[in-house]
Amino acid sequence: MSKVDAFRALHRNRPPGDPLVLPGPWDAASARVFEEAGFPALATPSAGVAASLGYADGATPADEMFAAVARIARAVDVPVSADVEDGYGLAPKELVERVLQAGAVGCNLEDSRGGVLKDPREHAEFLAEVRSAAAGRLFVNARVDTFVHGDKDPGRAIERAALYVAAGADCVYPILAPAAVLPLLRSGIQGPLNALARLDGEGWAGPSPAGLGELGATRVTFGPGPQRRAAAALQGIADSLKE
C-alpha cells in the first residue's frame, strides 16, 4: 500500500471518540519525536513551521515552506501532510508537484487570503483542479475559514464545505469552530471532518482529542500549539541557565 493510500485508510471507519490524532511537527527533530511516540501520521502546521524559520504566521516564502516540509518528510517513515496555506499563488499543477516533491502525501488548503474569505465557488474550482492534477496522489484537506475570517455562521461553513467535498476534497477542516457546533457541522458535512484541539498550559483549552471525536471529529490536529508549548519549555530552560 502506498503512503497516500495508507493515509486515506487512517481516516476511514473511525468510531466515535477515536479520531485520527495528527501531531504537527515544525522541524525534523520534532517529527522524529512524534513518530517514535507511535503516531501513524503527521500534519505540519504552517504557523509552527513559520516560527521555527523566524517568520510570522503567513509570511513564510513558499520555497522555504516546501524545503521545511521536505526535511520533515525525509526524517520519518510515516505519512506527512503539509499545511501549504492558500497555495502561495501557484497554479494547481505546480502546487501539486511541489507538495509531492517535498515528500508529503497530503495538503491543507485554506479558503482565505490576507484575512479575507475567497469566493467559495472559485475556491471549489481551484480544489477540483488540484484534485485532478494530483490524480489520487494527494489527500486534500480543505480548510474552511468561516470561524476565523467570516461571520462564524455554521450554516455558511456547511455550505462552503459541501462545495469543497463536491470538488473532490478528501476532508474538511472548519478551523476554530466552537466545540458546541461540531455536532451540527458533523450532521451537515459529508466525509471526514478535521477539528482543532487547543493546548493551554499543561492541558486542553476545550475538549480533548477524544472529546472532539465524540462530538463528530474524524481527525484532530493542533495547529502551532505543540511548537508554542515547546518554545515555552525552552524559555524555562533558558531562564534556569541564567540563574
Short mmCIF file of C-alpha atoms in Angstrom, two decimals:
data_model
loop_
_atom_site.label_atom_id
_atom_site.label_comp_id
_atom_site.label_asym_id
_atom_site.label_seq_id
_atom_site.Cartn_x
_atom_site.Cartn_y
_atom_site.Cartn_z
CA MET A 1 0.00 0.00 0.00
CA SER A 2 1.32 3.45 -0.92
CA LYS A 3 1.75 6.10 1.77
CA VAL A 4 -1.14 8.16 0.45
CA ASP A 5 -3.42 5.12 0.43
CA ALA A 6 -2.32 4.29 3.98
CA PHE A 7 -3.04 7.88 4.99
CA ARG A 8 -6.51 7.76 3.45
CA ALA A 9 -7.22 4.47 5.19
CA LEU A 10 -6.46 6.08 8.56
CA HIS A 11 -9.47 8.38 8.05
CA ARG A 12 -11.97 5.59 7.35
CA ASN A 13 -14.34 3.87 9.77
CA ARG A 14 -13.24 5.86 12.82
CA PRO A 15 -15.53 5.07 15.78
CA PRO A 16 -16.86 7.96 17.87
CA GLY A 17 -14.31 9.08 20.43
CA ASP A 18 -11.39 7.66 18.46
CA PRO A 19 -10.37 10.31 15.91
CA LEU A 20 -7.15 10.20 13.95
CA VAL A 21 -4.72 12.30 16.01
CA LEU A 22 -2.12 14.08 13.90
CA PRO A 23 0.59 15.98 15.80
CA GLY A 24 2.17 18.91 14.00
CA PRO A 25 5.96 18.78 13.65
CA TRP A 26 7.73 22.03 12.91
CA ASP A 27 11.13 20.53 12.07
CA ALA A 28 12.84 17.17 11.55
CA ALA A 29 13.67 16.69 15.24
CA SER A 30 10.07 17.19 16.40
CA ALA A 31 8.84 14.92 13.60
CA ARG A 32 11.06 12.11 14.86
CA VAL A 33 9.82 12.59 18.42
CA PHE A 34 6.21 12.24 17.28
CA GLU A 35 6.99 9.22 15.11
CA GLU A 36 8.87 7.49 17.93
CA ALA A 37 5.88 8.14 20.20
CA GLY A 38 3.85 5.92 17.87
CA PHE A 39 1.71 8.33 15.87
CA PRO A 40 0.80 6.77 12.49
CA ALA A 41 0.99 10.04 10.53
CA LEU A 42 1.86 13.70 10.97
CA ALA A 43 0.48 17.04 9.75
CA THR A 44 2.71 20.10 9.62
CA PRO A 45 1.32 23.42 10.92
CA SER A 46 2.23 26.43 8.79
CA ALA A 47 2.35 28.72 11.85
CA GLY A 48 4.64 26.34 13.75
CA VAL A 49 6.95 25.93 10.77
CA ALA A 50 6.96 29.70 10.25
CA ALA A 51 8.01 30.26 13.87
CA SER A 52 10.82 27.71 13.53
CA LEU A 53 12.09 29.60 10.48
CA GLY A 54 11.83 33.03 12.09
CA TYR A 55 8.72 34.25 10.26
CA ALA A 56 5.33 35.46 11.37
CA ASP A 57 2.41 33.20 10.55
CA GLY A 58 1.56 33.60 6.88
CA ALA A 59 4.85 35.27 5.97
CA THR A 60 6.96 32.21 5.08
CA PRO A 61 8.19 32.27 1.46
CA ALA A 62 6.91 29.28 -0.50
CA ASP A 63 10.39 27.93 -1.22
CA GLU A 64 11.28 27.91 2.47
CA MET A 65 8.00 26.25 3.45
CA PHE A 66 8.44 23.47 0.90
CA ALA A 67 12.06 22.97 1.97
CA ALA A 68 10.97 22.69 5.61
CA VAL A 69 8.28 20.16 4.71
CA ALA A 70 10.86 18.16 2.75
CA ARG A 71 13.18 18.00 5.77
CA ILE A 72 10.31 16.79 7.94
CA ALA A 73 9.10 14.17 5.45
CA ARG A 74 12.64 12.92 4.88
CA ALA A 75 13.21 12.44 8.62
CA VAL A 76 10.34 9.99 9.19
CA ASP A 77 8.77 6.92 7.63
CA VAL A 78 5.14 7.73 8.45
CA PRO A 79 2.94 9.73 6.04
CA VAL A 80 3.19 13.51 6.30
CA SER A 81 0.53 16.02 5.31
CA ALA A 82 1.66 19.60 4.69
CA ASP A 83 -0.09 22.86 5.52
CA VAL A 84 0.56 24.94 2.41
CA GLU A 85 -1.69 27.83 3.43
CA ASP A 86 -3.61 29.18 0.40
CA GLY A 87 -1.28 27.61 -2.16
CA TYR A 88 1.10 30.58 -2.48
CA GLY A 89 -0.49 31.68 -5.73
CA LEU A 90 0.83 28.61 -7.56
CA ALA A 91 -1.12 27.01 -10.38
CA PRO A 92 -2.73 23.73 -9.30
CA LYS A 93 -0.36 21.50 -11.28
CA GLU A 94 2.75 23.26 -9.95
CA LEU A 95 1.39 23.24 -6.40
CA VAL A 96 0.75 19.51 -6.55
CA GLU A 97 4.22 18.80 -7.91
CA ARG A 98 5.86 20.96 -5.23
CA VAL A 99 3.99 19.15 -2.45
CA LEU A 100 4.85 15.74 -3.90
CA GLN A 101 8.49 16.68 -4.44
CA ALA A 102 8.66 17.64 -0.76
CA GLY A 103 7.61 14.09 0.10
CA ALA A 104 4.17 14.90 1.53
CA VAL A 105 1.11 12.76 0.81
CA GLY A 106 -1.48 15.39 1.72
CA CYS A 107 -2.01 19.11 1.99
CA ASN A 108 -4.15 21.68 3.75
CA LEU A 109 -5.54 24.44 1.54
CA GLU A 110 -7.37 27.32 3.18
CA ASP A 111 -10.19 29.34 1.62
CA SER A 112 -8.97 32.77 2.65
CA ARG A 113 -6.16 35.06 1.61
CA GLY A 114 -4.86 38.03 3.56
CA GLY A 115 -7.60 37.64 6.16
CA VAL A 116 -10.41 37.72 3.58
CA LEU A 117 -12.56 34.75 2.61
CA LYS A 118 -12.33 33.70 -1.03
CA ASP A 119 -15.37 33.22 -3.20
CA PRO A 120 -16.36 29.64 -2.29
CA ARG A 121 -17.23 28.60 -5.85
CA GLU A 122 -13.94 29.88 -7.20
CA HIS A 123 -12.10 28.10 -4.42
CA ALA A 124 -14.03 24.91 -5.16
CA GLU A 125 -12.87 25.14 -8.77
CA PHE A 126 -9.30 25.53 -7.56
CA LEU A 127 -9.64 22.47 -5.34
CA ALA A 128 -11.09 20.48 -8.23
CA GLU A 129 -8.08 21.41 -10.36
CA VAL A 130 -5.71 20.42 -7.56
CA ARG A 131 -7.53 17.13 -7.18
CA SER A 132 -7.35 16.49 -10.93
CA ALA A 133 -3.64 17.33 -11.10
CA ALA A 134 -2.94 15.09 -8.12
CA ALA A 135 -4.67 12.11 -9.75
CA GLY A 136 -5.07 10.35 -6.41
CA ARG A 137 -1.54 11.08 -5.22
CA LEU A 138 -2.55 13.64 -2.56
CA PHE A 139 -5.06 13.73 0.29
CA VAL A 140 -6.66 17.19 0.09
CA ASN A 141 -7.82 18.75 3.36
CA ALA A 142 -10.00 21.79 2.60
CA ARG A 143 -9.78 24.34 5.39
CA VAL A 144 -12.92 26.41 5.92
CA ASP A 145 -12.14 29.80 7.48
CA THR A 146 -15.69 30.91 8.28
CA PHE A 147 -14.93 30.91 12.02
CA VAL A 148 -11.65 32.82 11.54
CA HIS A 149 -12.39 35.46 8.91
CA GLY A 150 -16.12 35.07 8.29
CA ASP A 151 -19.35 35.61 10.19
CA LYS A 152 -18.96 32.39 12.22
CA ASP A 153 -22.27 31.08 10.89
CA PRO A 154 -22.21 27.24 10.94
CA GLY A 155 -24.67 27.18 8.06
CA ARG A 156 -22.28 29.10 5.84
CA ALA A 157 -19.44 26.81 6.87
CA ILE A 158 -21.56 23.81 5.85
CA GLU A 159 -22.37 25.44 2.50
CA ARG A 160 -18.69 26.01 1.79
CA ALA A 161 -17.81 22.51 2.91
CA ALA A 162 -20.41 20.99 0.58
CA LEU A 163 -18.86 22.79 -2.40
CA TYR A 164 -15.38 21.60 -1.46
CA VAL A 165 -16.46 17.99 -0.95
CA ALA A 166 -18.23 18.08 -4.31
CA ALA A 167 -14.97 19.37 -5.81
CA GLY A 168 -13.16 16.29 -4.52
CA ALA A 169 -11.75 17.34 -1.15
CA ASP A 170 -10.94 14.29 0.98
CA CYS A 171 -11.56 16.07 4.29
CA VAL A 172 -12.97 19.39 5.52
CA TYR A 173 -11.40 21.50 8.26
CA PRO A 174 -13.59 24.25 9.77
CA ILE A 175 -10.74 25.66 11.83
CA LEU A 176 -11.62 27.27 15.17
CA ALA A 177 -15.20 26.03 15.01
CA PRO A 178 -16.53 26.06 18.59
CA ALA A 179 -16.90 22.60 20.09
CA ALA A 180 -20.59 23.26 20.63
CA VAL A 181 -21.26 23.45 16.89
CA LEU A 182 -19.27 20.34 15.91
CA PRO A 183 -22.33 18.04 16.07
CA LEU A 184 -24.18 20.41 13.71
CA LEU A 185 -21.21 20.53 11.35
CA ARG A 186 -20.92 16.74 11.50
CA SER A 187 -24.57 16.32 10.55
CA GLY A 188 -24.23 18.68 7.58
CA ILE A 189 -20.82 17.70 6.19
CA GLN A 190 -20.13 14.56 4.20
CA GLY A 191 -16.89 12.68 4.73
CA PRO A 192 -14.05 13.17 7.22
CA LEU A 193 -14.16 16.23 9.49
CA ASN A 194 -10.99 17.79 10.94
CA ALA A 195 -11.19 19.63 14.28
CA LEU A 196 -8.59 21.71 16.09
CA ALA A 197 -7.58 20.74 19.62
CA ARG A 198 -6.20 23.71 21.53
CA LEU A 199 -3.43 23.38 24.07
CA ASP A 200 -3.42 25.66 27.10
CA GLY A 201 -0.57 25.48 29.59
CA GLU A 202 -0.40 21.85 30.66
CA GLY A 203 -3.88 20.86 29.50
CA TRP A 204 -6.60 21.45 26.92
CA ALA A 205 -8.36 24.75 26.20
CA GLY A 206 -11.56 22.91 25.38
CA PRO A 207 -12.31 19.24 24.68
CA SER A 208 -9.51 16.70 24.39
CA PRO A 209 -8.97 14.90 21.08
CA ALA A 210 -11.20 12.06 22.30
CA GLY A 211 -13.83 14.59 23.32
CA LEU A 212 -13.72 16.20 19.89
CA GLY A 213 -14.15 12.73 18.41
CA GLU A 214 -17.27 12.21 20.49
CA LEU A 215 -18.61 15.48 19.07
CA GLY A 216 -18.07 14.34 15.49
CA ALA A 217 -14.44 14.92 14.55
CA THR A 218 -12.84 12.28 12.33
CA ARG A 219 -9.38 13.68 12.83
CA VAL A 220 -7.74 16.14 15.20
CA THR A 221 -4.85 18.50 14.59
CA PHE A 222 -3.21 21.04 16.88
CA GLY A 223 -2.03 23.99 14.80
CA PRO A 224 1.07 25.62 16.30
CA GLY A 225 0.14 24.56 19.86
CA PRO A 226 2.88 21.92 20.31
CA GLN A 227 5.55 24.24 18.90
CA ARG A 228 4.48 27.05 21.21
CA ARG A 229 4.48 24.76 24.23
CA ALA A 230 7.95 23.52 23.28
CA ALA A 231 9.12 27.13 22.95
CA ALA A 232 7.73 27.87 26.42
CA ALA A 233 9.61 24.87 27.82
CA LEU A 234 12.77 26.09 26.16
CA GLN A 235 12.22 29.50 27.71
CA GLY A 236 12.13 27.79 31.08
CA ILE A 237 15.44 26.09 30.32
CA ALA A 238 16.92 29.40 29.19
CA ASP A 239 15.79 31.10 32.41
CA SER A 240 17.31 28.33 34.51
CA LEU A 241 20.62 28.67 32.67
CA LYS A 242 20.77 32.34 33.65
CA GLU A 243 20.41 31.59 37.36
#
